[in-house]
Coordinates of C-alpha atoms in Angstrom, one line a residue:
Chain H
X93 CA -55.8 -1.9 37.1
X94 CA -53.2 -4.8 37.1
X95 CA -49.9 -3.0 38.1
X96 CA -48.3 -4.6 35.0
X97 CA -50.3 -2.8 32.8
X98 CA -49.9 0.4 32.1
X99 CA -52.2 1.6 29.4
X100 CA -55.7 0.0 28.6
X101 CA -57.8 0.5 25.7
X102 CA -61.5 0.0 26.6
X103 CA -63.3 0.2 22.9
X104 CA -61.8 2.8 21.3
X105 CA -62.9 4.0 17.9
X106 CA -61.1 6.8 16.0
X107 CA -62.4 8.7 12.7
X108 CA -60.6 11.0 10.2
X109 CA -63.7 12.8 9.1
X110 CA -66.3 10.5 8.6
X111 CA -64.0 7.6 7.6
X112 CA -63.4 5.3 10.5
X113 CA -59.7 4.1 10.8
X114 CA -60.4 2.0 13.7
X115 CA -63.4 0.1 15.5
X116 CA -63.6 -0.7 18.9
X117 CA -60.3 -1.4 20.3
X118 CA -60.1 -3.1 23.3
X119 CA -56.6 -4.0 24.4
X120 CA -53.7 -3.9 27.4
X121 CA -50.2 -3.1 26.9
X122 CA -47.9 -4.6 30.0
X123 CA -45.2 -2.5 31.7
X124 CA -41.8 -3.0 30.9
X125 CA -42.5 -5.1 28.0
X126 CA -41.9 -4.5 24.0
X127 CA -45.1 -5.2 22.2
X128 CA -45.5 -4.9 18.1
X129 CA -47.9 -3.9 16.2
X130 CA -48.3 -5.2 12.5
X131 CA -50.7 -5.5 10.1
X132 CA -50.3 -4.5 6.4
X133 CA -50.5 -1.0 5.5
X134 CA -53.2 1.2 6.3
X135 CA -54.6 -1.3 9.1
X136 CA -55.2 1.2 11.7
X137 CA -51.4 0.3 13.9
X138 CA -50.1 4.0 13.3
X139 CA -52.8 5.5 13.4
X140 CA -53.2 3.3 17.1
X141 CA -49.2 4.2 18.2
X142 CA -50.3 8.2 17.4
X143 CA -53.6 7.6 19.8
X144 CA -51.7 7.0 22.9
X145 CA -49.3 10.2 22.9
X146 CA -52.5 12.1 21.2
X147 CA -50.5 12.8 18.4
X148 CA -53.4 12.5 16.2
X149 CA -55.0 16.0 17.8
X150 CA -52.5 17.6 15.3
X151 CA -55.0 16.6 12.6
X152 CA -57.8 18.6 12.1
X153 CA -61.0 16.6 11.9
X154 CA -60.1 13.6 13.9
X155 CA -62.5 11.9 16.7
X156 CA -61.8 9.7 19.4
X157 CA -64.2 7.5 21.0
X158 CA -63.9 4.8 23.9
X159 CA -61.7 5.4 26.8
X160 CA -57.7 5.0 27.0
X161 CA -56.2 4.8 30.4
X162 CA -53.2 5.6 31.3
X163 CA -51.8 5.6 35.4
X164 CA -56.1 5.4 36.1
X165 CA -56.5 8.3 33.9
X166 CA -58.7 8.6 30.6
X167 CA -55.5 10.0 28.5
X168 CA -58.6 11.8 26.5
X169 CA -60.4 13.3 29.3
X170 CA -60.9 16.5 28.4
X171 CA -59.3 18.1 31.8
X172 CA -56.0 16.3 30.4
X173 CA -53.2 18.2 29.1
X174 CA -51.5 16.7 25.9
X175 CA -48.6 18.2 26.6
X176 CA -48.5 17.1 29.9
X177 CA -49.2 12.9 28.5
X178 CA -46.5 13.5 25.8
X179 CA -43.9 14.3 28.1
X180 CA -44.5 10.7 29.8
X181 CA -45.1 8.9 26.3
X182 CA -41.7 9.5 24.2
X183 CA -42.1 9.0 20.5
X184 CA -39.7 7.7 17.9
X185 CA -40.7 8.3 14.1
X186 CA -40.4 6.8 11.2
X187 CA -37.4 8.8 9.6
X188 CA -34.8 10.3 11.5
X189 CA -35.7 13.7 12.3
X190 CA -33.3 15.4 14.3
X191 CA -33.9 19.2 14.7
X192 CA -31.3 22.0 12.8
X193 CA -29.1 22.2 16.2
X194 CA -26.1 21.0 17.4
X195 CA -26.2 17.6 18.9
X196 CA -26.4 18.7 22.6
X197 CA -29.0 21.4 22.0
X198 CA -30.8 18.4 20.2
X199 CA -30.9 16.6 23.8
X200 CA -31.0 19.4 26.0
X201 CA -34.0 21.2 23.5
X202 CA -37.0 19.2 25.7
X203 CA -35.6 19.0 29.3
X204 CA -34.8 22.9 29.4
X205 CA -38.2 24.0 28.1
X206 CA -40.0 21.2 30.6
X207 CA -40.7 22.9 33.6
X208 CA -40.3 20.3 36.4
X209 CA -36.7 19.6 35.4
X210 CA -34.2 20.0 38.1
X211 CA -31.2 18.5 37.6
X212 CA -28.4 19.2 35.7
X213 CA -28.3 18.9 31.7
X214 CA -24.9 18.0 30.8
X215 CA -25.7 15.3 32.9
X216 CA -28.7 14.4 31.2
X217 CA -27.5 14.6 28.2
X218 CA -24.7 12.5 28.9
X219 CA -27.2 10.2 30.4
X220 CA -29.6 9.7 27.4
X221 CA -26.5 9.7 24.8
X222 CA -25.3 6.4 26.5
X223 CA -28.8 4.9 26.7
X224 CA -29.3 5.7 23.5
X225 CA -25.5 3.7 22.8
X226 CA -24.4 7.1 20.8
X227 CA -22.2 8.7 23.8
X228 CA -18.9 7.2 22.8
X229 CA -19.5 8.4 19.0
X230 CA -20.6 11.7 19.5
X231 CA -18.8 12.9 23.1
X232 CA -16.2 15.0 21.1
X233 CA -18.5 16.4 18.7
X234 CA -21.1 17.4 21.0
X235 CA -21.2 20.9 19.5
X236 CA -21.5 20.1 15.6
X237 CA -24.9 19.7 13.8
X238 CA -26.8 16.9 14.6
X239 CA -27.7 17.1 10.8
X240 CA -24.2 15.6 9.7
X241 CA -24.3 12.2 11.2
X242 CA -25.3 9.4 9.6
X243 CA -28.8 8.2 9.8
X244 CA -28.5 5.8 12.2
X245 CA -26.9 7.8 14.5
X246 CA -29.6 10.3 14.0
X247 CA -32.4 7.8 14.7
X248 CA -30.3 7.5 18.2
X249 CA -30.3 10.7 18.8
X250 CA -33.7 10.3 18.3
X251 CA -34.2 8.0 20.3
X252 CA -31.6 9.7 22.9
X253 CA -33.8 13.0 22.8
X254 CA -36.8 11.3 23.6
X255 CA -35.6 9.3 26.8
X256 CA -34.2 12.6 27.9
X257 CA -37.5 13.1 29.3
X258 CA -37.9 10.5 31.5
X259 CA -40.6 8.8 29.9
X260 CA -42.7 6.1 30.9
X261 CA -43.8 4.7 27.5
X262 CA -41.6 4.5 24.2
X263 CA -43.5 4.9 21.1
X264 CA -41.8 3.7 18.0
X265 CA -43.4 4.1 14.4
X266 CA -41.5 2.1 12.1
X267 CA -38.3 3.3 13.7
X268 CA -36.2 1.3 11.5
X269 CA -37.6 1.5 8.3
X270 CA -35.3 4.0 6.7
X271 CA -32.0 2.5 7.7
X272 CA -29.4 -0.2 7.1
X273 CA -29.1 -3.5 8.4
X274 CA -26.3 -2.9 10.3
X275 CA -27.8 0.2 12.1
X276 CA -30.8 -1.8 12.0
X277 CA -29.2 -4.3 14.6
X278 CA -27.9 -1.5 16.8
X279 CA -31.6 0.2 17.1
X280 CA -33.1 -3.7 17.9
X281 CA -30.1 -4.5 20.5
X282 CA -31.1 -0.9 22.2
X283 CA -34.4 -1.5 22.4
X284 CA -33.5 -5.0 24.1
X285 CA -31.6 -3.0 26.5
X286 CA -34.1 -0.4 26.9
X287 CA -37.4 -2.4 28.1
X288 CA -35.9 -2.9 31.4
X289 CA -36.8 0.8 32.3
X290 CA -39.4 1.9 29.6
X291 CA -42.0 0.1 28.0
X292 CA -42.0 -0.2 24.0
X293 CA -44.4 -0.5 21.8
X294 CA -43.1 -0.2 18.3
X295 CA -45.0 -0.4 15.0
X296 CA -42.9 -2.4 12.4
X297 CA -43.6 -3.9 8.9
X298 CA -40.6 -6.3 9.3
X299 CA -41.7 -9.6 10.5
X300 CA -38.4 -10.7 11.4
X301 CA -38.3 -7.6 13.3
X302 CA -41.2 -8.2 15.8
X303 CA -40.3 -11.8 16.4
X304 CA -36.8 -11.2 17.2
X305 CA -37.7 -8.1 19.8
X306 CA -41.2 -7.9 21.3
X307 CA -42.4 -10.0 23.9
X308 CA -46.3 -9.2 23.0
X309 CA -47.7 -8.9 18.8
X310 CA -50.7 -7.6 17.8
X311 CA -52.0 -8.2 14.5
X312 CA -54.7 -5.5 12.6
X313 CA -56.6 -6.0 9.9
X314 CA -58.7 -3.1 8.2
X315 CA -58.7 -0.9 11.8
X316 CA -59.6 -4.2 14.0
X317 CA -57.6 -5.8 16.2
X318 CA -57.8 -9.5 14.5
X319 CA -55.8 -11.3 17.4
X320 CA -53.0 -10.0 20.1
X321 CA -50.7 -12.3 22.0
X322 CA -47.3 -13.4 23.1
X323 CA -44.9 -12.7 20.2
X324 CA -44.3 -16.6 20.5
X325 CA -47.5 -17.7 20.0
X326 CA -48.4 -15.8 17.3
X327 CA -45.2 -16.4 15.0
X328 CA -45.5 -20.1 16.1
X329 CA -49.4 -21.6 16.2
X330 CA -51.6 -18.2 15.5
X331 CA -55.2 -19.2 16.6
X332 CA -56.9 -17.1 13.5
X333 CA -56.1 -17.8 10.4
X334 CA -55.9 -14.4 8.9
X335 CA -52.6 -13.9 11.2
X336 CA -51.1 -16.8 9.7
X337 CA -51.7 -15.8 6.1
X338 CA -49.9 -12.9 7.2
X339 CA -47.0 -13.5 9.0
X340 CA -45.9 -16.0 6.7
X341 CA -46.2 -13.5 3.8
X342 CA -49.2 -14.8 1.8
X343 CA -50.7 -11.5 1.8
X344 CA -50.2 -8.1 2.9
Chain R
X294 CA -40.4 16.8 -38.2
X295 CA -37.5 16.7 -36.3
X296 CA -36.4 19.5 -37.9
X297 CA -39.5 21.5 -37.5
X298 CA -39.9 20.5 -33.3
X299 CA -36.3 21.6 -33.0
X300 CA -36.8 25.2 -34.6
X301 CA -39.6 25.8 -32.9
X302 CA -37.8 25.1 -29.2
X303 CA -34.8 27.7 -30.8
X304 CA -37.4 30.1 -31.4
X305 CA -38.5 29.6 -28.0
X306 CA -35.8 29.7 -26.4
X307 CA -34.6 32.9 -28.2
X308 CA -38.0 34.5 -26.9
X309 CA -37.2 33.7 -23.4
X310 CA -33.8 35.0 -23.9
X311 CA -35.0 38.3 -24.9
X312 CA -37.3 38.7 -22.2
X313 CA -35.3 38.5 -19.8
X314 CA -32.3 40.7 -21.8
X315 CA -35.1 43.2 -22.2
X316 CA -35.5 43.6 -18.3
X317 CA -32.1 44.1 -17.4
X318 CA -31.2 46.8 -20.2
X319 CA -34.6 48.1 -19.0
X320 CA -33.1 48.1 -15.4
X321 CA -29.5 48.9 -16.6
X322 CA -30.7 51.7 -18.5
X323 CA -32.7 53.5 -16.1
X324 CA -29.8 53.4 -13.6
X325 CA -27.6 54.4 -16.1
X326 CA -29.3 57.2 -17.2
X327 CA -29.7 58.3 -13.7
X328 CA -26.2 58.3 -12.5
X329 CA -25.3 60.1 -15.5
X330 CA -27.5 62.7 -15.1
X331 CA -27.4 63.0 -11.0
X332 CA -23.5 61.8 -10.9
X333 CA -22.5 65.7 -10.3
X334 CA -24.5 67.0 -8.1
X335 CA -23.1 64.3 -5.9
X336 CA -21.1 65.7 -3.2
X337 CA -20.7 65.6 0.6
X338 CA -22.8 68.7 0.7
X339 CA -25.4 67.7 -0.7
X340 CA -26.2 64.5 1.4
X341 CA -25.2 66.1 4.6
X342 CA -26.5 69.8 4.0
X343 CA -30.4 71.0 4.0
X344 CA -31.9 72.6 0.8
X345 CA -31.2 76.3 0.7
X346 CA -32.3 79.3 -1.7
X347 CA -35.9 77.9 -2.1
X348 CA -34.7 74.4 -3.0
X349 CA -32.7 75.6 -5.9
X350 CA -29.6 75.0 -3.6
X351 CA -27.6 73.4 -1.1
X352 CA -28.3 69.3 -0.4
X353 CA -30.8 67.1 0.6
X354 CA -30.2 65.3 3.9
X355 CA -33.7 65.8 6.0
X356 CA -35.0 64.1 3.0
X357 CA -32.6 61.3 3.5
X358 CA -33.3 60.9 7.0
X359 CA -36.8 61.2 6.9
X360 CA -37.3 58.1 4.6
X361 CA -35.1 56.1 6.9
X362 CA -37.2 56.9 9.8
X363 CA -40.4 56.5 7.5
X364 CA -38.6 52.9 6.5
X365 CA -37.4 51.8 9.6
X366 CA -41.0 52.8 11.3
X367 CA -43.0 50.8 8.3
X368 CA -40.8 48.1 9.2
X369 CA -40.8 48.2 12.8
X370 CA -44.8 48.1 12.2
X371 CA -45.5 45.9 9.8
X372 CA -42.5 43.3 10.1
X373 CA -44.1 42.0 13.9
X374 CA -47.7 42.5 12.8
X375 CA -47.0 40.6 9.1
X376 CA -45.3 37.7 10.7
X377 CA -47.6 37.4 13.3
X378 CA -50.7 37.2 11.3
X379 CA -48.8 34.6 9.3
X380 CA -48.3 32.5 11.9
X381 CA -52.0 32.7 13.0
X382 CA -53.0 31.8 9.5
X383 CA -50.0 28.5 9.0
X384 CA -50.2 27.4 12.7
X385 CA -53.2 27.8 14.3
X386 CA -56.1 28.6 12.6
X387 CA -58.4 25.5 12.0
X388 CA -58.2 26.3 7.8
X389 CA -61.6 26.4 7.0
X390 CA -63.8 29.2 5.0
X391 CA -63.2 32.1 7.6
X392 CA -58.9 31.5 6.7
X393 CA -60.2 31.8 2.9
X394 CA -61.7 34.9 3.1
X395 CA -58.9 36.2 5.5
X396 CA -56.7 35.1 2.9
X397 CA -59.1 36.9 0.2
X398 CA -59.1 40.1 2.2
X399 CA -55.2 40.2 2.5
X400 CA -55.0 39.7 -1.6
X401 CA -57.0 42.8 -1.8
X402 CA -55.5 44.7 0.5
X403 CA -52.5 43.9 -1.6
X404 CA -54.3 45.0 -4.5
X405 CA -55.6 48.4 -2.9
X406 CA -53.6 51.8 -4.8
X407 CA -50.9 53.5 -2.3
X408 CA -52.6 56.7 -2.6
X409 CA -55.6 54.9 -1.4
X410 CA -53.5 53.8 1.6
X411 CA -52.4 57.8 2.0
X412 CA -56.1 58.9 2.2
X413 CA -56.8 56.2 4.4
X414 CA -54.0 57.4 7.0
X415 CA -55.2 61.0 6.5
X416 CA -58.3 60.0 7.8
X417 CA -57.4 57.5 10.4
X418 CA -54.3 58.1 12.0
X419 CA -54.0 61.9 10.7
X420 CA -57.4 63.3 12.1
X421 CA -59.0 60.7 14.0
X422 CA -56.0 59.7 16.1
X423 CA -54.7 62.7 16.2
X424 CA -51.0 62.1 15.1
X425 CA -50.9 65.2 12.5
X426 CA -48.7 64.8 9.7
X427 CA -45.8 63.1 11.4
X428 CA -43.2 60.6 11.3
X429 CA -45.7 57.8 13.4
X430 CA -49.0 58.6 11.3
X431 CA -46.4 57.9 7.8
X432 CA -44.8 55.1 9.1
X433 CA -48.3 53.6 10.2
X434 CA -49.5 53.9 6.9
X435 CA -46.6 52.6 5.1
X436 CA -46.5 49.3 7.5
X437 CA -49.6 48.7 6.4
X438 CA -49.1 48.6 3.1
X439 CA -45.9 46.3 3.1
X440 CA -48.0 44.4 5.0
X441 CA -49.8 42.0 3.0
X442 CA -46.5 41.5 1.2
X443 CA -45.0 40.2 4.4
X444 CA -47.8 38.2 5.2
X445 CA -47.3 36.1 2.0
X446 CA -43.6 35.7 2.1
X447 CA -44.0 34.6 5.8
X448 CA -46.6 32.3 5.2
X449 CA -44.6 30.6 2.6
X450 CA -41.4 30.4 4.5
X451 CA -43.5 28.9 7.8
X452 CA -44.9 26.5 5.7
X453 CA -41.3 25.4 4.0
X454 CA -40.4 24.3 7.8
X455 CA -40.9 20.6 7.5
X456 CA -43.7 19.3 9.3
X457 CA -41.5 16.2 11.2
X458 CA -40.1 19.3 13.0
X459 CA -43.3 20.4 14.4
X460 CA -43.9 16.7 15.2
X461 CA -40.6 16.1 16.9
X462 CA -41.0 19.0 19.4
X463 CA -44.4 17.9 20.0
X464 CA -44.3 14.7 21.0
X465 CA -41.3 15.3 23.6
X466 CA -44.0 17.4 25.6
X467 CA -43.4 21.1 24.8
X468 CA -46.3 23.0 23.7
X469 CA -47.2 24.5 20.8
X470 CA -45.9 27.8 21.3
X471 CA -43.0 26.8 22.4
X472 CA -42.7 24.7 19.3
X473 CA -43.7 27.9 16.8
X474 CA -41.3 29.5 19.0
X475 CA -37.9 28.0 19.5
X476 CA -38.3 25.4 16.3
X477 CA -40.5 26.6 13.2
X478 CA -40.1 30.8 13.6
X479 CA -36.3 30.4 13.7
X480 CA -36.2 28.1 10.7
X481 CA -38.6 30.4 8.5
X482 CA -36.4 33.8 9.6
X483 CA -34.4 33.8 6.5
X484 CA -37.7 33.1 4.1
X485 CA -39.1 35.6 6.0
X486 CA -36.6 38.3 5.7
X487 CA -36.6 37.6 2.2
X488 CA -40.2 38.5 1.6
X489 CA -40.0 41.8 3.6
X490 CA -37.0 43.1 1.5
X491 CA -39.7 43.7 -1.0
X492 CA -41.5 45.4 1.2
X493 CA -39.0 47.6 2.4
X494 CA -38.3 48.6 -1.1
X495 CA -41.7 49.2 -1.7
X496 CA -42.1 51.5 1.5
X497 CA -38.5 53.6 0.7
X498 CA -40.0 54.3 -2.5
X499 CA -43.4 55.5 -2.2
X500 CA -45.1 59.0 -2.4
X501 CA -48.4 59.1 -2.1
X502 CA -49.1 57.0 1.2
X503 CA -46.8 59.9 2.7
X504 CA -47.5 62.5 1.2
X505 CA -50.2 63.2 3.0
X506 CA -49.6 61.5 6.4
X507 CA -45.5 62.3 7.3
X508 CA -44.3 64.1 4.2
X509 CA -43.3 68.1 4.5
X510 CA -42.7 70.6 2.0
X511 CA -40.0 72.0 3.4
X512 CA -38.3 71.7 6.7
X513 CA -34.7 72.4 7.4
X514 CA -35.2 71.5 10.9
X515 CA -34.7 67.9 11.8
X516 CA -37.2 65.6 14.0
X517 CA -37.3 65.7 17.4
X518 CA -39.7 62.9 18.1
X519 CA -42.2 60.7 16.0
X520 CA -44.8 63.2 15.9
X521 CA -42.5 65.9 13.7
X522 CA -43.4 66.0 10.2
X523 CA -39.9 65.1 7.6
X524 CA -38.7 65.6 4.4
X525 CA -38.7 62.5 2.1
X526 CA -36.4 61.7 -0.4
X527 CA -39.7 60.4 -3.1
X528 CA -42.1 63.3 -2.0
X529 CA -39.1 65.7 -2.7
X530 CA -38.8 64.6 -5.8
X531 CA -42.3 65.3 -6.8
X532 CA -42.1 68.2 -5.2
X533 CA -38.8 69.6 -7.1
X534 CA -40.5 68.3 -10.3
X535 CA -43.8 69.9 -10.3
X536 CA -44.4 72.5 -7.1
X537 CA -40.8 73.9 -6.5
X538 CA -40.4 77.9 -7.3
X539 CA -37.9 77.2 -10.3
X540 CA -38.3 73.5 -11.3
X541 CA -35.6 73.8 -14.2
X542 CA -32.9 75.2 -12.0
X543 CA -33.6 72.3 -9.8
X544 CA -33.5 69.6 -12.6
X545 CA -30.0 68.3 -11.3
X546 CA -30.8 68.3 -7.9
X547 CA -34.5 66.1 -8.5
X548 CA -31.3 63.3 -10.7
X549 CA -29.5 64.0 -7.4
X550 CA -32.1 63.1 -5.0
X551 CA -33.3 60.4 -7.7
X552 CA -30.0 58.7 -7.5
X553 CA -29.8 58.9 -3.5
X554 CA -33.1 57.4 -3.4
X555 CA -32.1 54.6 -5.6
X556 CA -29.0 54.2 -3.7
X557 CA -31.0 54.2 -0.2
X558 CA -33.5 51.5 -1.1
X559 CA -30.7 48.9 -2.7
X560 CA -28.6 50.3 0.8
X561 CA -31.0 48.9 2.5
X562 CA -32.2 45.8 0.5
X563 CA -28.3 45.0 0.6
X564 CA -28.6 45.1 4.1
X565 CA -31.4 43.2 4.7
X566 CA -30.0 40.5 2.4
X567 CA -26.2 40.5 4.7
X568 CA -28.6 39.2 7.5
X569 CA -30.3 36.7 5.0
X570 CA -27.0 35.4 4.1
X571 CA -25.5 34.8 7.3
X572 CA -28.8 33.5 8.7
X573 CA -28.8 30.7 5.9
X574 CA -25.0 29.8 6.5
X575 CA -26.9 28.8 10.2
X576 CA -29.5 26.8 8.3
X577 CA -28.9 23.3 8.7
X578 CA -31.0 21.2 6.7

């Protein structure tokens, strides 16, 4: 495999029950890049995002087919550990969800229970709160409920909590969907900041959104991948149609 | 027409009103006409002294600490096996037609009469386990009849933990247990806790699961270990009330032991619900 990529879908087909939410997938994601997906609702890019941390074994009646890679590995062999995958793929979701602890325990919750940590956890916490640009906020107030800040700061904690575990991949569903504009600006400039050490893919329904931040966009349609490019091209001279139609807001 | 859509709202209203003022002077009245009948036998004596001249006499206290052993044994029993059946059924069973009938057979089992439950631990943990009559043969018993009520209210309370929890431990890498562990269980503790007060009212207050399984006569000696028969404060009062040598002599003594029992069972509800209370003050969502 090409050493900039770092996961690779070789026709992967997923079914919930006997309805199929996506047919034969074939696709790259490149390291240390942020790539979107879109696609109007119910296209299959959630359902995708939830594939690659196997978030989707939660659901009884679900099916994979096809092969996803990741570091050589089929992610779905059945020797795999999900456990073992998530803790390299972080995930981000849609609304804030912080657990019922104080803000440190919120950080420190995955790293103490993972058994390969070493090092030390203020320090790690510390760490990830000024990655995630919430340290200078929350430093004094470390030991009060994560549950009273606002919820942008709680989708940073989010965010904070998941980088705690040294992941490889950052998996974002829709990560800014339930917040203002102005903490909308402070997630995007993060994730700028952030794909020099982890690579993003993020699902978003704001157009805006994936053309101002990711560097790859890949557009689905009814669980196909219609057409996947640099986030350039597609905003700017789409080759299929379809994308155009939908970018520029004439359906979807 | 109006007119005619507004009266009939009054009238229900009224008929909702009553209902409920019907249970509590049903409620009212039966505690008031116990403490006024059992008020003056109340003494120090009699909760700390046992029975004397054939029961006619003297207090009741191996009946008292008989049904707190009984309770605290039903709850030590059924509390760990009642939440962990629940969390089998919420978090890891695929839910398919073998949960249904699961489910089914805990309703019944719910439905089954105590003394039902009392043959049942005659047979089983009485003779064929060998426990005689005894503190662990009652207690057995009892947990398993506050069980299916535990096993519903912990259900319900795992299933009030909001799924983005789950999902959040999840996907940072820790495993499932873990997850039940150290994220949902803690979250559902006070829902839980909840549920098993009822339980533990119901086990205080039965008679026939123990009467023939833990339940003695008459002992004035106290237990020595979990295989000693005890006095309870319920079976006592069936005893004073229909078997006892001179059952009007002992009419205030049965309002007496009525009125300690009472008190025990709201003691310890009123305990259960202090550790509910301080455990939602923690709750954080």
């Amino acid at each position: 495999m090409d050493s900039n990529i770092i996961i690779k879908l070789n026709n992967v087909n997923f079914y919930y029950g006997n309805n199929r939410a996506l047919t034969d997938i074939s696709m790259t994601f490149r390291k240390n890049k942020v790539t979107a997906l879109i696609g109007p609702s119910g296209c299959g890019k959630s359902t995708l995002l939830r594939l690659l941390n196997r978030m989707n074994d939660l659901i009884d009646g679900t099916r994979v087919e096809g092969e996803i890679l990741f570091e050589e590995k089929n992610i779905y062999d059945p020797e795999i550990d999900p456990v073992e995958i998530r803790k390299k793929v972080g995930m981000v979701f849609q609304k804030p969800n912080p657990f019922p602890k104080t803000i440190y325990n919120n950080i420190a919750y995955g790293p103490k229970l993972a058994s390969n940590n070493t090092g030390d956890i203020n320090t790690l916490v510390e760490q990830s709160l000024k990655q995630a640009v919430l340290w200078d906020e929350v430093k004094d107030i470390l030991n009060q409920s994560a549950m009273k800040l606002s919820g942008g700061q709680q989708q940073r904690l989010c965010i904070a909590r998941a980088l705690a575990m040294k992941p490889d991949i950052l998996l974002m569903d829709e990560p800014t969907s339930a917040l203002d504009p102005i903490s909308t600006a402070k997630i995007e400039e993060l994730i700028e900041e952030l794909k020099k050490n982890y690579t993003i893919i993020i699902v978003t329904h704001n157009m805006q959104q994936a053309a101002r931040i990711s560097d790859e966009t890949a557009f689905f349609y009814l669980g196909n991948l219609v057409e996947y490019n640099k986030t350039e091209k597609i905003f700017t001279n789409p080759d299929v149609k379809h994308t155009e139609d939908y970018i520029t807001g004439r359906f979807g | 027409m109006m007119r005619w859509r507004y009266l009939k709202q009054s009238a229900f209203f009224a008929l909702v009103r009553a209902s409920a003022l019907i249970i509590t002077l049903t409620l009212g009245g039966i505690i008031l006409y116990i403490l006024m009948h059992g008020y003056s036998v109340i003494s120090w004596e009699f909760i700390t002294k046992p029975p004397t001249d054939s029961m006619t006499q003297g207090g009741i206290m191996p009946a008292i600490l008989g049904t707190i052993y009984l309770t605290l044994g039903a709850i030590a029993i059924g509390l760990p096996l009642g939440v962990a059946s629940a969390i089998y059924l919420t978090e890891y069973a695929i839910q398919g037609r073998m949960i249904r009938l699961i489910r089914v057979g805990i309703n019944c089992l719910a439905g089954v009469p105590s003394v039902v439950f009392g043959l049942f631990g005659l047979a089983f943990f009485v003779i064929i386990f060998k426990f005689g009559s005894s503190i662990l043969a009652g207690s057995l018993t009892l947990g398993f009849l506050i069980l299916p009520t535990i096993i519903g209210a912990s259900e319900e309370a795992l299933k009030s933990v909001p799924q983005t929890f789950r999902e959040a431990s999840l996907a940072l890498g820790v495993s499932k247990w873990q997850t039940t562990y150290r994220i949902v269980l803690p979250n559902a503790l006070p829902g839980i806790l909840t549920g098993s007060i009822l339980g533990i009212g119901r086990a205080a207050g039965e008679t026939a699961p123990i009467m023939f399984t833990a339940a003695a006569f008459f002992t004035s000696k106290l237990p020595s270990s979990i295989f000693d028969e005890v006095m309870a404060l319920p079976y006592h009062i069936y005893v004073l009330a229909t078997a006892g040598t001179n059952i009007e002599a002992t009419r205030p003594i049965q309002y007496g032991t009525v009125l300690v029992l009472v008190a025990v069972v709201l003691g310890i509800n009123l305990v259960a619900i202090l550790i509910r209370g301080y455990m939602r003050r923690n709750k954080r969502w």
